[in-house]
mmCIF file of C-alpha atoms in Angstrom:
data_model
loop_
_atom_site.group_PDB
_atom_site.id
_atom_site.type_symbol
_atom_site.label_atom_id
_atom_site.label_comp_id
_atom_site.label_asym_id
_atom_site.label_seq_id
_atom_site.Cartn_x
_atom_site.Cartn_y
_atom_site.Cartn_z
ATOM 1 C CA MET A 844 12.502 -10.886 -18.552
ATOM 2 C CA LYS A 845 10.886 -10.070 -15.216
ATOM 3 C CA SER A 846 11.283 -6.552 -13.839
ATOM 4 C CA GLN A 847 10.667 -5.399 -10.287
ATOM 5 C CA LEU A 848 10.867 -2.336 -8.093
ATOM 6 C CA LEU A 849 13.405 -2.683 -5.304
ATOM 7 C CA ALA A 850 13.134 -0.584 -2.160
ATOM 8 C CA THR A 851 15.482 -0.789 0.806
ATOM 9 C CA PHE A 852 16.536 1.185 3.869
ATOM 10 C CA THR A 853 20.024 2.328 4.805
ATOM 11 C CA THR A 854 21.798 4.936 6.891
ATOM 12 C CA LYS A 855 23.531 7.947 5.368
ATOM 13 C CA ASP A 856 26.954 6.551 6.336
ATOM 14 C CA ASN A 857 26.253 3.296 4.463
ATOM 15 C CA LEU A 858 24.525 4.889 1.459
ATOM 16 C CA ASP A 859 27.391 4.542 -1.024
ATOM 17 C CA GLU A 860 27.982 0.903 -0.067
ATOM 18 C CA THR A 861 24.279 0.097 -0.387
ATOM 19 C CA ILE A 862 24.060 1.660 -3.851
ATOM 20 C CA GLU A 863 27.134 -0.305 -4.978
ATOM 21 C CA LYS A 864 25.543 -3.555 -3.815
ATOM 22 C CA ILE A 865 22.316 -2.771 -5.682
ATOM 23 C CA VAL A 866 24.147 -1.906 -8.900
ATOM 24 C CA ASP A 867 26.301 -5.053 -8.694
ATOM 25 C CA ALA A 868 23.406 -7.406 -7.936
ATOM 26 C CA TYR A 869 20.725 -6.088 -10.298
ATOM 27 C CA THR A 870 20.347 -4.960 -13.874
ATOM 28 C CA ILE A 871 19.156 -1.343 -13.630
ATOM 29 C CA ILE A 872 17.095 -0.791 -16.790
ATOM 30 C CA PHE A 873 16.893 2.994 -16.558
ATOM 31 C CA SER A 874 20.329 3.468 -14.951
ATOM 32 C CA LYS A 875 18.821 5.381 -12.037
ATOM 33 C CA VAL A 876 18.756 4.761 -8.305
ATOM 34 C CA TYR A 877 16.507 7.114 -6.315
ATOM 35 C CA VAL A 878 17.423 8.058 -2.755
ATOM 36 C CA LEU A 879 14.667 9.445 -0.525
ATOM 37 C CA GLN A 880 15.093 10.932 2.931
ATOM 38 C CA ASN A 881 12.519 12.067 5.445
ATOM 39 C CA GLU A 882 13.943 15.343 6.728
ATOM 40 C CA ASN A 883 11.251 15.840 9.370
ATOM 41 C CA ASN A 884 11.496 12.378 10.906
ATOM 42 C CA VAL A 885 14.884 10.760 10.443
ATOM 43 C CA ASN A 886 13.839 7.578 12.241
ATOM 44 C CA GLU A 887 12.397 4.829 10.033
ATOM 45 C CA LEU A 888 9.569 2.674 11.387
ATOM 46 C CA ILE A 889 8.835 -0.906 10.315
ATOM 47 C CA CYS A 890 5.940 -3.096 11.473
ATOM 48 C CA THR A 891 6.260 -6.858 11.616
ATOM 49 C CA TYR A 892 4.454 -9.997 12.771
ATOM 50 C CA ASN A 893 6.473 -12.061 15.251
ATOM 51 C CA VAL A 894 5.882 -15.670 14.190
ATOM 52 C CA ASP A 895 7.156 -17.125 17.473
ATOM 53 C CA THR A 896 5.060 -15.007 19.834
ATOM 54 C CA GLN A 897 2.213 -14.155 17.395
ATOM 55 C CA ASP A 898 2.507 -10.473 18.328
ATOM 56 C CA LEU A 899 2.548 -7.188 16.415
ATOM 57 C CA GLU A 900 5.889 -5.410 16.750
ATOM 58 C CA VAL A 901 7.273 -2.095 15.527
ATOM 59 C CA TYR A 902 10.976 -1.559 14.874
ATOM 60 C CA THR A 903 12.620 1.867 14.861
ATOM 61 C CA LEU A 904 15.761 2.356 12.778
ATOM 62 C CA SER A 905 17.761 5.385 13.934
ATOM 63 C CA PRO A 906 20.161 7.384 11.726
ATOM 64 C CA ASP A 907 23.162 5.869 13.535
ATOM 65 C CA GLY A 908 22.056 2.383 12.474
ATOM 66 C CA THR A 909 20.767 1.227 15.854
ATOM 67 C CA THR A 910 17.368 -0.429 16.086
ATOM 68 C CA SER A 911 14.812 -0.711 18.852
ATOM 69 C CA ARG A 912 11.758 -2.947 19.086
ATOM 70 C CA VAL A 913 8.450 -2.575 20.893
ATOM 71 C CA THR A 914 5.570 -5.032 21.176
ATOM 72 C CA VAL A 915 2.464 -3.077 20.204
ATOM 73 C CA ASP A 916 -0.257 -5.732 20.528
ATOM 74 C CA SER A 917 0.057 -9.181 22.100
ATOM 75 C CA ASN A 918 -3.616 -9.951 22.707
ATOM 76 C CA GLY A 919 -4.017 -13.183 20.738
ATOM 77 C CA ASP A 920 -2.660 -14.058 17.296
ATOM 78 C CA VAL A 921 -2.269 -10.491 16.051
ATOM 79 C CA GLY A 922 -0.120 -8.610 13.553
ATOM 80 C CA ARG A 923 -0.404 -10.571 10.323
ATOM 81 C CA GLY A 924 -0.505 -8.452 7.164
ATOM 82 C CA CYS A 925 0.492 -5.281 8.996
ATOM 83 C CA SER A 926 0.644 -2.010 7.059
ATOM 84 C CA ILE A 927 2.244 1.078 8.638
ATOM 85 C CA ILE A 928 2.160 4.788 7.889
ATOM 86 C CA VAL A 929 3.616 7.807 9.682
ATOM 87 C CA ASP A 930 1.854 11.178 9.893
ATOM 88 C CA TYR A 931 3.462 14.587 9.395
ATOM 89 C CA ARG A 932 4.277 14.763 13.115
ATOM 90 C CA GLY A 933 6.132 11.462 13.082
ATOM 91 C CA PHE A 934 3.505 9.331 14.827
ATOM 92 C CA ALA A 935 2.727 5.892 13.443
ATOM 93 C CA ARG A 936 -0.547 4.186 12.555
ATOM 94 C CA VAL A 937 -0.670 0.433 11.851
ATOM 95 C CA ALA A 938 -3.468 -1.635 10.290
ATOM 96 C CA TYR A 939 -3.288 -5.389 10.890
ATOM 97 C CA LEU A 940 -5.245 -8.620 11.335
ATOM 98 C CA ASP A 941 -6.410 -10.411 14.462
ATOM 99 C CA VAL A 942 -6.659 -14.059 13.406
ATOM 100 C CA ASP A 943 -8.222 -15.323 16.640
ATOM 101 C CA ALA A 944 -11.066 -12.792 16.535
ATOM 102 C CA SER A 945 -11.396 -12.701 12.720
ATOM 103 C CA SER A 946 -11.105 -8.932 12.891
ATOM 104 C CA LEU A 947 -9.333 -5.926 11.401
ATOM 105 C CA LYS A 948 -7.523 -3.706 13.876
ATOM 106 C CA VAL A 949 -5.713 -0.384 13.861
ATOM 107 C CA VAL A 950 -3.255 0.882 16.436
ATOM 108 C CA ARG A 951 -2.238 4.502 16.877
ATOM 109 C CA GLU A 952 0.928 5.768 18.483
ATOM 110 C CA ASN A 953 -0.239 8.029 21.303
ATOM 111 C CA ASP A 954 0.635 11.619 20.415
ATOM 112 C CA ASP A 955 -0.133 12.939 23.887
ATOM 113 C CA THR A 956 2.091 12.374 26.894
ATOM 114 C CA PRO A 957 1.164 8.743 27.551
ATOM 115 C CA ALA A 958 1.240 6.919 30.840
ATOM 116 C CA VAL A 959 3.196 3.689 31.007
ATOM 117 C CA GLY A 960 1.357 1.104 28.923
ATOM 118 C CA ASP A 961 -0.609 3.703 26.943
ATOM 119 C CA GLU A 962 2.019 4.430 24.308
ATOM 120 C CA TRP A 963 -0.091 2.661 21.667
ATOM 121 C CA LEU A 964 -3.887 2.796 21.411
ATOM 122 C CA VAL A 965 -5.615 -0.233 19.819
ATOM 123 C CA ARG A 966 -9.054 -0.207 18.173
ATOM 124 C CA THR A 967 -10.996 -3.006 16.484
ATOM 125 C CA LEU A 968 -12.559 -1.736 13.254
ATOM 126 C CA VAL A 969 -14.322 -4.810 11.812
ATOM 127 C CA ASN A 970 -15.368 -8.083 13.466
ATOM 128 C CA ASP A 971 -16.308 -11.487 12.053
ATOM 129 C CA VAL A 972 -14.676 -11.012 8.655
ATOM 130 C CA THR A 973 -12.344 -13.321 6.750
ATOM 131 C CA ILE A 974 -9.288 -11.374 5.566
ATOM 132 C CA THR A 975 -6.397 -13.386 4.153
ATOM 133 C CA SER A 976 -4.442 -10.604 2.414
ATOM 134 C CA PRO A 977 -2.783 -7.546 3.968
ATOM 135 C CA PRO A 978 -4.937 -4.442 4.436
ATOM 136 C CA GLU A 979 -3.724 -1.129 3.008
ATOM 137 C CA ILE A 980 -3.433 2.098 4.991
ATOM 138 C CA ALA A 981 -3.064 5.688 3.774
ATOM 139 C CA ILE A 982 -3.213 9.105 5.397
ATOM 140 C CA TYR A 983 -4.815 12.440 4.549
ATOM 141 C CA SER A 984 -3.042 15.769 4.949
ATOM 142 C CA ASN A 985 -4.932 16.467 8.188
ATOM 143 C CA GLY A 986 -3.750 13.212 9.761
ATOM 144 C CA SER A 987 -6.972 11.208 9.277
ATOM 145 C CA ILE A 988 -6.445 7.729 7.904
ATOM 146 C CA ALA A 989 -8.143 5.340 5.508
ATOM 147 C CA ILE A 990 -7.854 1.549 5.481
ATOM 148 C CA ALA A 991 -8.877 -0.721 2.614
ATOM 149 C CA TYR A 992 -9.277 -4.478 2.926
ATOM 150 C CA ARG A 993 -10.513 -7.456 0.911
ATOM 151 C CA ASP A 994 -13.182 -9.824 2.181
ATOM 152 C CA ALA A 995 -11.886 -13.277 1.281
ATOM 153 C CA ASP A 996 -15.338 -14.866 1.441
ATOM 154 C CA THR A 997 -16.869 -12.592 -1.216
ATOM 155 C CA GLY A 998 -13.838 -11.150 -2.999
ATOM 156 C CA GLY A 999 -15.243 -7.708 -2.231
ATOM 157 C CA LEU A 1000 -13.386 -4.541 -1.263
ATOM 158 C CA ASP A 1001 -14.282 -2.416 1.745
ATOM 159 C CA LEU A 1002 -13.014 0.929 2.998
ATOM 160 C CA MET A 1003 -12.805 2.329 6.525
ATOM 161 C CA ARG A 1004 -12.231 6.073 6.901
ATOM 162 C CA TYR A 1005 -11.828 8.086 10.081
ATOM 163 C CA THR A 1006 -13.918 11.253 9.932
ATOM 164 C CA GLY A 1007 -12.461 12.915 13.014
ATOM 165 C CA SER A 1008 -15.196 11.635 15.317
ATOM 166 C CA TRP A 1009 -16.025 8.118 14.111
ATOM 167 C CA TRP A 1010 -15.056 5.459 11.565
ATOM 168 C CA ARG A 1011 -17.107 5.327 8.365
ATOM 169 C CA HIS A 1012 -17.505 2.039 6.460
ATOM 170 C CA THR A 1013 -17.981 1.989 2.677
ATOM 171 C CA ASP A 1014 -18.637 -1.017 0.424
ATOM 172 C CA LEU A 1015 -16.582 -0.351 -2.703
ATOM 173 C CA VAL A 1016 -16.766 -3.591 -4.709
ATOM 174 C CA GLU A 1017 -19.114 -6.475 -3.906
ATOM 175 C CA VAL A 1018 -17.314 -9.396 -5.600
ATOM 176 C CA GLY A 1019 -14.539 -10.411 -7.956
ATOM 177 C CA THR A 1020 -11.307 -8.749 -6.830
ATOM 178 C CA ALA A 1021 -7.869 -10.296 -6.547
ATOM 179 C CA GLU A 1022 -5.881 -10.201 -3.328
ATOM 180 C CA ASP A 1023 -3.353 -7.516 -4.316
ATOM 181 C CA ILE A 1024 -4.624 -3.975 -3.744
ATOM 182 C CA VAL A 1025 -2.864 -0.600 -3.578
ATOM 183 C CA LEU A 1026 -4.232 2.372 -1.629
ATOM 184 C CA ASN A 1027 -2.867 5.907 -1.771
ATOM 185 C CA ILE A 1028 -3.999 9.478 -1.158
ATOM 186 C CA ASP A 1029 -2.617 12.181 -3.436
ATOM 187 C CA VAL A 1030 -1.561 15.758 -2.641
ATOM 188 C CA ASN A 1031 -5.132 16.951 -3.244
ATOM 189 C CA ASP A 1032 -6.478 14.491 -0.643
ATOM 190 C CA ILE A 1033 -8.099 12.340 -3.330
ATOM 191 C CA LEU A 1034 -8.131 8.656 -2.368
ATOM 192 C CA HIS A 1035 -7.197 6.095 -5.042
ATOM 193 C CA LEU A 1036 -7.637 2.332 -4.671
ATOM 194 C CA SER A 1037 -6.160 0.140 -7.397
ATOM 195 C CA PHE A 1038 -7.087 -3.527 -7.759
ATOM 196 C CA VAL A 1039 -7.459 -6.395 -10.209
ATOM 197 C CA ASP A 1040 -11.016 -6.946 -11.419
ATOM 198 C CA THR A 1041 -11.071 -10.722 -11.986
ATOM 199 C CA ILE A 1042 -14.549 -10.706 -13.543
ATOM 200 C CA ASN A 1043 -13.676 -8.268 -16.328
ATOM 201 C CA GLU A 1044 -9.961 -9.222 -16.344
ATOM 202 C CA ARG A 1045 -8.622 -5.708 -15.980
ATOM 203 C CA VAL A 1046 -6.839 -3.410 -13.560
ATOM 204 C CA ALA A 1047 -9.292 -0.908 -12.073
ATOM 205 C CA VAL A 1048 -8.995 2.226 -9.950
ATOM 206 C CA ILE A 1049 -11.575 3.762 -7.638
ATOM 207 C CA SER A 1050 -11.068 7.440 -6.720
ATOM 208 C CA LEU A 1051 -12.899 9.220 -3.892
ATOM 209 C CA ASP A 1052 -12.671 12.785 -2.651
#
């Protein structure tokens, strides 16, 4: 038997119908369905790579079920492997790949009063690197972010952290990691990066304060 964690989005009006569909379609082992709501920011944000235009896009799902779409970056073949997070003020940060430039990028939703065309601020974090799996993004309580990525050429793991003035790069693992990684920051602002160590055939976790 193969088990999996299912996560989906729905509006409050369609909640009961969505739960019924989940229960009918899946075998719920623990007989529990958890419903989470963001009380401070009722809009849900989703990042996606547009295959046709090769652009990074962000969708906003409003409580009434309507959606809106904005193109965040269209400079080249950009947006693959995007990972999005929203800070406590409701502003989004997205980590993603630029295939043409072989680079890792991050874009920040402008939290000031932006001029037209400055709603999203793009920064290149790493150049000339081969990344074939999605980067992971997480956020500290003060709004600073961390991004982990895997170098496909070496199988190593690297970490980029924003210090408030500049981005700090840290080599975490030199070789021998699988593509799937999970990055999170706990309530005590301790960073945890989980990954598969292919050399020692184990699941490993690196924790940094």
